[in-house]
GROMACS .gro file of C-alpha atoms in nm:
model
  328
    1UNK     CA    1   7.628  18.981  17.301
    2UNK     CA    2   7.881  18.815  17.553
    3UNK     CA    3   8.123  19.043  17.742
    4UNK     CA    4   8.500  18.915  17.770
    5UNK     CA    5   8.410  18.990  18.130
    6UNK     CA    6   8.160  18.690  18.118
    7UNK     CA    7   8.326  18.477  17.893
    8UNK     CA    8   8.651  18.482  18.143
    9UNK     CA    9   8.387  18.436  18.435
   10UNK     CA   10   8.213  18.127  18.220
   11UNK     CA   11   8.587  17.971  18.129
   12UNK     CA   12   8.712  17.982  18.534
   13UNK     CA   13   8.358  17.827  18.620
   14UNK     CA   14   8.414  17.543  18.372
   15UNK     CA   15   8.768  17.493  18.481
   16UNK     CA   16   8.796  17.196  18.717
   17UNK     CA   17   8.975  17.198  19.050
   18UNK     CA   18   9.199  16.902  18.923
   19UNK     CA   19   9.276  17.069  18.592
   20UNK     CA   20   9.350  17.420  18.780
   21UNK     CA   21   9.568  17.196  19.037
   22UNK     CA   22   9.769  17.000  18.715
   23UNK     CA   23   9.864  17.427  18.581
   24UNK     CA   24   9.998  17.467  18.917
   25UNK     CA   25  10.183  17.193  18.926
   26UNK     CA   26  10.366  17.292  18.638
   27UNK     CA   27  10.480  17.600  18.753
   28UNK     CA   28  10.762  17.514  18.946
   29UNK     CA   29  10.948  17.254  18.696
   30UNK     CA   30  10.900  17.537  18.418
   31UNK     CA   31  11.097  17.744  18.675
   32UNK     CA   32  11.357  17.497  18.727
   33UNK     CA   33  11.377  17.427  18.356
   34UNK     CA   34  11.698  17.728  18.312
   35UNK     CA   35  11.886  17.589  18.583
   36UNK     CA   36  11.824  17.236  18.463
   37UNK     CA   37  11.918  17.344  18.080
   38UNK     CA   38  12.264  17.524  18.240
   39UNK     CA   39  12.335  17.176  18.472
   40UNK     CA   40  12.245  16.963  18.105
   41UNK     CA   41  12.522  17.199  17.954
   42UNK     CA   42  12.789  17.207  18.214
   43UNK     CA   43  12.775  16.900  18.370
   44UNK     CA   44  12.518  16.582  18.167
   45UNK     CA   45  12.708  16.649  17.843
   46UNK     CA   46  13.037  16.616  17.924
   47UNK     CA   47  12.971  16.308  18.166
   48UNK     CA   48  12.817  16.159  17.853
   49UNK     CA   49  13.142  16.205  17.633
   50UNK     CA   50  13.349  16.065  17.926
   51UNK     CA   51  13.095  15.788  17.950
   52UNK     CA   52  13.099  15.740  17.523
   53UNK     CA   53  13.549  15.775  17.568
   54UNK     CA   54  13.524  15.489  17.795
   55UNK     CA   55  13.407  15.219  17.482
   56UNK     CA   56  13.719  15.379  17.253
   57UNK     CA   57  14.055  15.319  17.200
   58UNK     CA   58  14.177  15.657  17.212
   59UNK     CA   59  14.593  15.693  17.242
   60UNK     CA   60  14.642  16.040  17.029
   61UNK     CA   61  14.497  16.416  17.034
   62UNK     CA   62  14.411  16.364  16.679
   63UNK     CA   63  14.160  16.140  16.786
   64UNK     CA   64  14.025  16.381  16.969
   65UNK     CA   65  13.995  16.682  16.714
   66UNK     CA   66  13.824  16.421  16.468
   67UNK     CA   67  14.115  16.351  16.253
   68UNK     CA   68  14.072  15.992  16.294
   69UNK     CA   69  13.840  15.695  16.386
   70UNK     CA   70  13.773  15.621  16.703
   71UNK     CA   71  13.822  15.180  16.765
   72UNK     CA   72  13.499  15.068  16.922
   73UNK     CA   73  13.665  14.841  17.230
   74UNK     CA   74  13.372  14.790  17.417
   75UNK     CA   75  13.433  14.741  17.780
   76UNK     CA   76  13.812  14.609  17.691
   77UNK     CA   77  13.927  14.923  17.922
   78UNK     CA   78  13.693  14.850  18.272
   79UNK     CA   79  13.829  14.483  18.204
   80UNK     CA   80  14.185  14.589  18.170
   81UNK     CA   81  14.124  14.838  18.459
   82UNK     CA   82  13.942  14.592  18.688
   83UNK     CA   83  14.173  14.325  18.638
   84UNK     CA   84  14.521  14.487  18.705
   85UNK     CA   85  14.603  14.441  19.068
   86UNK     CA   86  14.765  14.811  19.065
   87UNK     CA   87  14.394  14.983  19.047
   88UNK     CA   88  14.308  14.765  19.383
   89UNK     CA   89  14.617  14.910  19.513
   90UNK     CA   90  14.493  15.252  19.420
   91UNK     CA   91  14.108  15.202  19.559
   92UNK     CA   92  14.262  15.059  19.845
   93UNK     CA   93  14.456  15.426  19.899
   94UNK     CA   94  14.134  15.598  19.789
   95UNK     CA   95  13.904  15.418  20.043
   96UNK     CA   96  14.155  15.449  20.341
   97UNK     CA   97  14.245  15.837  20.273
   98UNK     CA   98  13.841  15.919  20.225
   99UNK     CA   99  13.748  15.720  20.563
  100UNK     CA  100  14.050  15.865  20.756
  101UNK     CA  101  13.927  16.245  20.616
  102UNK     CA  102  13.595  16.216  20.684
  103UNK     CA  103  13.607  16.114  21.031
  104UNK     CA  104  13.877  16.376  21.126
  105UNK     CA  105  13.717  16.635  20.915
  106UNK     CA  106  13.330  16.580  21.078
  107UNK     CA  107  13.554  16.545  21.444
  108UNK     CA  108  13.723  16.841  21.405
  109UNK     CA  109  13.444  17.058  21.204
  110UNK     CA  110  13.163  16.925  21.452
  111UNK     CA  111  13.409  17.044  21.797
  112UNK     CA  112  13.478  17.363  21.657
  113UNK     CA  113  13.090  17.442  21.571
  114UNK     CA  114  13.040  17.391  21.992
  115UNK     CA  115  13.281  17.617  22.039
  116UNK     CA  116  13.116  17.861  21.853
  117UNK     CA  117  12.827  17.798  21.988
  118UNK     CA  118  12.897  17.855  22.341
  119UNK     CA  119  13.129  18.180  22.237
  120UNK     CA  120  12.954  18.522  22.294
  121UNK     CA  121  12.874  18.718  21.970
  122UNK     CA  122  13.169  18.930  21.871
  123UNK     CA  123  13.421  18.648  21.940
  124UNK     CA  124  13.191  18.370  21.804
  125UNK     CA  125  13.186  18.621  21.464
  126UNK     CA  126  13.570  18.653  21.507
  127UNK     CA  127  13.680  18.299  21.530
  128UNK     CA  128  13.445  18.209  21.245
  129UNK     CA  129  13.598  18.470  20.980
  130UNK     CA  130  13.975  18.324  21.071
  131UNK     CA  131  13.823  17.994  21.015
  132UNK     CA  132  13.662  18.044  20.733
  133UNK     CA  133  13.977  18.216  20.589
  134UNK     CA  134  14.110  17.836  20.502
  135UNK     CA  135  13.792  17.723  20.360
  136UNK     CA  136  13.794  18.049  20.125
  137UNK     CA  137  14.150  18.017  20.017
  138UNK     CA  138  14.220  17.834  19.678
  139UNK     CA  139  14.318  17.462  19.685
  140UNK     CA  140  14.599  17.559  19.496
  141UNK     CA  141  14.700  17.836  19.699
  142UNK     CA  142  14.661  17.664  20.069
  143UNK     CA  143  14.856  17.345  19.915
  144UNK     CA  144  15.172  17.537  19.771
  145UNK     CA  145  15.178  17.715  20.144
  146UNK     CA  146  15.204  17.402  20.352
  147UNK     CA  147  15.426  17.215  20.076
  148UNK     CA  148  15.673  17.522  20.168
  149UNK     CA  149  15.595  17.485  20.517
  150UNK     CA  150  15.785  17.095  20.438
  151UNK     CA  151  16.045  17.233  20.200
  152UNK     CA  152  16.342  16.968  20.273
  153UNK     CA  153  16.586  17.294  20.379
  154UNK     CA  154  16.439  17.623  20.468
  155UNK     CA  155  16.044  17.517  20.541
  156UNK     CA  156  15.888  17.576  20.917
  157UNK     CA  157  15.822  17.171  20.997
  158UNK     CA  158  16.227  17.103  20.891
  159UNK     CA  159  16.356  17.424  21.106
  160UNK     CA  160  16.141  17.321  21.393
  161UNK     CA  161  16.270  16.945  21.409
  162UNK     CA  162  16.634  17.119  21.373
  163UNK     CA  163  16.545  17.284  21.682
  164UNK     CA  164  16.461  16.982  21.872
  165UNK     CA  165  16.762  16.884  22.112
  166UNK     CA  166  17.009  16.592  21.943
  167UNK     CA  167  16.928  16.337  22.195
  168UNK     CA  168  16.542  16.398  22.229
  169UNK     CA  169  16.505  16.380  21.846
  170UNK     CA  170  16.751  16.077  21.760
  171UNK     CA  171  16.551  15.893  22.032
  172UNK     CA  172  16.228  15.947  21.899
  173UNK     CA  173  16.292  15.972  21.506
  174UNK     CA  174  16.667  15.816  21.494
  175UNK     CA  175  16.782  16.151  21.333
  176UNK     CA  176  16.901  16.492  21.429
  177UNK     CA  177  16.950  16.656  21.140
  178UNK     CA  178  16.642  16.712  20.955
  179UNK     CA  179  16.806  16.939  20.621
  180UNK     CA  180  16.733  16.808  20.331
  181UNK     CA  181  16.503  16.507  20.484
  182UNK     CA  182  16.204  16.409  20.216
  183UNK     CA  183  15.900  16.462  20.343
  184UNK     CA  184  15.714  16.348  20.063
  185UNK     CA  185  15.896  16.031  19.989
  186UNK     CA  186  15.751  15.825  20.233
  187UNK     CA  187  15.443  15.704  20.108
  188UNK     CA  188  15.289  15.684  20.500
  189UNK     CA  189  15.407  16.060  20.581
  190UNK     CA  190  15.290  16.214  20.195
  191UNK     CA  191  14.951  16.093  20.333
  192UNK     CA  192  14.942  16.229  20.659
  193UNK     CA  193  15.066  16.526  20.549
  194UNK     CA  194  14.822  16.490  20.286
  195UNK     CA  195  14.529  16.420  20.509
  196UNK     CA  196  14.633  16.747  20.710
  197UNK     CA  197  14.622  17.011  20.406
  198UNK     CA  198  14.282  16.855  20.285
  199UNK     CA  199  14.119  16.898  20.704
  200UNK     CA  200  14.260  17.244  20.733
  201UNK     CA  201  14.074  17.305  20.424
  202UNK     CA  202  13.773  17.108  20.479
  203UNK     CA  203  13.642  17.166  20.822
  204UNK     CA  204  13.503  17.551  20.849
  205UNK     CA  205  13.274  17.426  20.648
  206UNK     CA  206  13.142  17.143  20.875
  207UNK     CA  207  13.192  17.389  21.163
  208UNK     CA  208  12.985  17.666  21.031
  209UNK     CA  209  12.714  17.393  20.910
  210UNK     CA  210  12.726  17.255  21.264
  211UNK     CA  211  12.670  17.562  21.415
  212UNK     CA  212  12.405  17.652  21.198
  213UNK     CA  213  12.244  17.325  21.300
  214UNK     CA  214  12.300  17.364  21.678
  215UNK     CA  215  12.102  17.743  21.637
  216UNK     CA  216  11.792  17.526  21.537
  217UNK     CA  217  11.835  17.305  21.848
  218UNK     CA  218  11.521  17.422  22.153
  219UNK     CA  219  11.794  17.506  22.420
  220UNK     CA  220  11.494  17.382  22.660
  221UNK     CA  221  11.532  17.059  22.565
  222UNK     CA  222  11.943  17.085  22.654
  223UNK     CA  223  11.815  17.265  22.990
  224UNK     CA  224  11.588  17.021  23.076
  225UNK     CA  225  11.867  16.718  22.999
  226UNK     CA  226  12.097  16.943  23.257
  227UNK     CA  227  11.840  16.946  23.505
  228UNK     CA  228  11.788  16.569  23.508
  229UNK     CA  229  12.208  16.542  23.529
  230UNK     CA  230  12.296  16.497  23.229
  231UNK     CA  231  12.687  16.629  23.190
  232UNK     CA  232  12.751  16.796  22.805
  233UNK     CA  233  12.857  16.430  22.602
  234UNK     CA  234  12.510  16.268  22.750
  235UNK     CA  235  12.320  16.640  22.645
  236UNK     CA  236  12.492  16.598  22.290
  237UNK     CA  237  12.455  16.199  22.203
  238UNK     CA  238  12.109  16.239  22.376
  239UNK     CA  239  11.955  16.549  22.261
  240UNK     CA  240  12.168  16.765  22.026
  241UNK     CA  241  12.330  16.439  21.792
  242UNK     CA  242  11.987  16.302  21.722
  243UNK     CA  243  11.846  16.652  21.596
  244UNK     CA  244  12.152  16.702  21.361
  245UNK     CA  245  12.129  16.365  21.234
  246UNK     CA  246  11.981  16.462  20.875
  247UNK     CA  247  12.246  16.764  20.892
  248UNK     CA  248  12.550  16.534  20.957
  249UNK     CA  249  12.410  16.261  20.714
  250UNK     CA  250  12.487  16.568  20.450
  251UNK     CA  251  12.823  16.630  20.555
  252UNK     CA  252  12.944  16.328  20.576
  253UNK     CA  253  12.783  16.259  20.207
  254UNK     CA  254  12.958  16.609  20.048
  255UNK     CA  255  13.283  16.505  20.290
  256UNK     CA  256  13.258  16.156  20.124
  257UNK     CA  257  13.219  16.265  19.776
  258UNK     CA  258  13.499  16.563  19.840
  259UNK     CA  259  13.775  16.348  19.960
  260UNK     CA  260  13.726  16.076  19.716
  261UNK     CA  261  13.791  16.343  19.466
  262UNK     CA  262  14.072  16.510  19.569
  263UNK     CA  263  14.364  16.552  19.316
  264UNK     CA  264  14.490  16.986  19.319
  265UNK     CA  265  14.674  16.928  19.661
  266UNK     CA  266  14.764  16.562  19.584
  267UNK     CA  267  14.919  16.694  19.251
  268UNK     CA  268  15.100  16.942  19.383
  269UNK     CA  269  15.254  16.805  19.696
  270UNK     CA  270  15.399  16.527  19.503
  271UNK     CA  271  15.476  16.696  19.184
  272UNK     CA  272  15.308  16.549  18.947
  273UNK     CA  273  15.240  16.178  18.877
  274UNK     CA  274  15.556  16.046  18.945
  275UNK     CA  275  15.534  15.848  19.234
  276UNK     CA  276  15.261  15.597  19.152
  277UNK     CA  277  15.248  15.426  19.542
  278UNK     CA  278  15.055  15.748  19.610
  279UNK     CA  279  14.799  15.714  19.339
  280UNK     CA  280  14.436  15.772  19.427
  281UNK     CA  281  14.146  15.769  19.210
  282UNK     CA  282  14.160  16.107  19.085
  283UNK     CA  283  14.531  16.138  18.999
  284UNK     CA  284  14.521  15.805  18.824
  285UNK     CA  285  14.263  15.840  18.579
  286UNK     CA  286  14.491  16.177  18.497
  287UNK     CA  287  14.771  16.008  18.493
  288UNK     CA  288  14.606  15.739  18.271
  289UNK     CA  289  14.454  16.022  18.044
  290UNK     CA  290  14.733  16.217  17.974
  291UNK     CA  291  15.097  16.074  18.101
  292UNK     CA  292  15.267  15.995  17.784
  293UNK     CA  293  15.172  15.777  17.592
  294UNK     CA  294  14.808  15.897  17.652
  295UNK     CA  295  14.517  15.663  17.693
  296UNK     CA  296  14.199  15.853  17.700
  297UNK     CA  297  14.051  15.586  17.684
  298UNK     CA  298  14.133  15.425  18.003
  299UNK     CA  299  14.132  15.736  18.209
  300UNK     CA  300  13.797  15.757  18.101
  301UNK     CA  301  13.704  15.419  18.207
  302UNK     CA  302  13.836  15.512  18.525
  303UNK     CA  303  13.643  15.833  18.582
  304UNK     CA  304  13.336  15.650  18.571
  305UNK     CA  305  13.433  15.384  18.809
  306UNK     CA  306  13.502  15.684  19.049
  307UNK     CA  307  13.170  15.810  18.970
  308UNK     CA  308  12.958  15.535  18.999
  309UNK     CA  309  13.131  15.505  19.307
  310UNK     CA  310  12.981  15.794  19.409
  311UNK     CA  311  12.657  15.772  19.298
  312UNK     CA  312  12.628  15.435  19.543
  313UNK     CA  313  12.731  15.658  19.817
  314UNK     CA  314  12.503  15.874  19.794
  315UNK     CA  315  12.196  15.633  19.658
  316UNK     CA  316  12.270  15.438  20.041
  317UNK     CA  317  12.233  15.808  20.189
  318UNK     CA  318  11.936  15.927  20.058
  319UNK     CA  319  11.754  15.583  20.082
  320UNK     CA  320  11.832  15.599  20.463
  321UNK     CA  321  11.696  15.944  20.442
  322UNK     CA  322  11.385  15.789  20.284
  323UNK     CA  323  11.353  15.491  20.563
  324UNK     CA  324  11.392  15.734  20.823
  325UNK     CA  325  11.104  15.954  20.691
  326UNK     CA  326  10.846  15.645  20.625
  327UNK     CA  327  10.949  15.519  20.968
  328UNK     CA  328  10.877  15.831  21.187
   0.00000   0.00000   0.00000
């Protein structure tokens, strides 16, 4: 009579290497399936109802709950969107206020990671926890703090410019008295102001990425590049730069995707959707969406435009990635 013993010893000996390799293979996407079920849940499914709002007419909450039919308009809301010269206007804003982000962002993330990395230990650690202090604060929170720091009559930026002498600051800004001046009226200043809440909050993380990167980089190969005379930009383009290439490719994908997105401090600087020469992406479709009267539909429409947007940002990325790979 067999023994389970041999029967488990005959069933591994009949067992092919290619069917034992096609179990293994399975292992790790029956791992992944939880995470992929809770991504499905939180993120696929409500993309899809934005995606299914786009083709609707939808102007009332009732709409929503169920309470009444939903008017198939096929794409009637990209067309409207695509052909009203106001949304060029606004992906003109979007596009300009990403680029201009991203570049200062990476500039200002990638000097402060050297400086971290040439900082001893303790101060290295100590810079890099006040740094990270504005990454870790709340959108929210960081945005009302600098939108008091421009308050038109007690904030820091209005008392300093009151401090300037009368002639120095007429000459250079034709004013002296800077109570009560709007900050965010100006469409120009809202943005640079804008720009400089969404930096302070954006580069730690580039710097602490960067200086993650730059611990991975043989410091014999920046030696060497010293020896043969090479002062610290030609050690950097040469030597550091091409190593963090896939690392900055990353950033400057998540910095992309980040700043195209941004709407909290956008919101709350300007108070809500009133002042539509401001208007990016984000803020529009909201605006759109829910400014009386609401169109769901249409803020919908315009949600996908900003994600398909997206998606060919990063598609470009990760096929470089790819050509970069098959080429070396």
């Amino acid at each position: 009579m067999t023994t389970l013993t041999e029967a488990t010893g005959e069933a591994a000996a009949r067992e092919t290497p290619a069917r034992r390799r096609r179990r293994v293979d399975r292992l790790p996407y029956l791992l992944l399936l939880p995470c992929l079920a809770i991504i499905a849940v939180l993120l696929l499914w409500p993309l899809g109802q934005v995606v299914m709002m786009s083709f609707y007419k939808l102007n009332s909450v009732r709409q929503l709950r169920g309470d009444r039919e939903w008017p198939w308009v096929g794409l009637a809301n990209y067309t409207q969107i695509l052909g009203d010269p106001f949304f060029r206007t606004v992906l003109r804003n979007t596009v300009l206020f990403a680029v201009a982000n991203v570049v200062l962002t990476m500039i200002l993330g990638t000097l402060v990671g050297l400086l971290l990395n040439r900082l001893g230990r303790k101060m290295a650690t100590f810079v890099a926890s006040c740094v990270m202090l504005a990454w870790a604060t709340p959108a929210l929170t960081g945005t009302i703090v600098w939108k008091w720091i421009f308050d038109d009559t007690s904030g820091l930026a209005t008392w300093l410019f009151n401090k300037l002498p009368d002639g120095l600051s007429t000459a250079l800004f034709g004013r002296s008295d800077w109570t009560g001046y709007g900050w965010f009226n100006d469409p120009l200043l809202f943005f640079a102001i804008l720009t400089l809440v969404v930096v302070w909050h954006s580069f730690p993380f580039i710097a602490v990425s960067v200086l993650a990167g730059l611990k991975s980089v043989p410091s014999e190969l920046q030696e060497a590049a010293r020896v043969d005379g090479a002062g610290p930009w030609r050690v950097f383009w040469s030597v550091t730069f091409p190593m963090l290439r896939p690392v900055f490719g990353i950033l400057v994908v998540l910095s992309t995707i980040w700043d195209f997105k941004v709407f909290t401090q956008q919101f709350v600087l300007a108070g809500g959707t009133q002042d539509r020469s401001t208007f990016m992406l984000s803020i529009y479709s909201y605006a759109e969406a829910f400014s009386p009267p609401p169109k769901y539909g249409l803020g919908s429409a315009i949600a996908v435009i900003l994600t398909l947007i997206l998606l060919v940002v990063t598609g470009v990325y990760v096929r470089m990635v790819l050509r970069q790979e098959d080429e070396s």
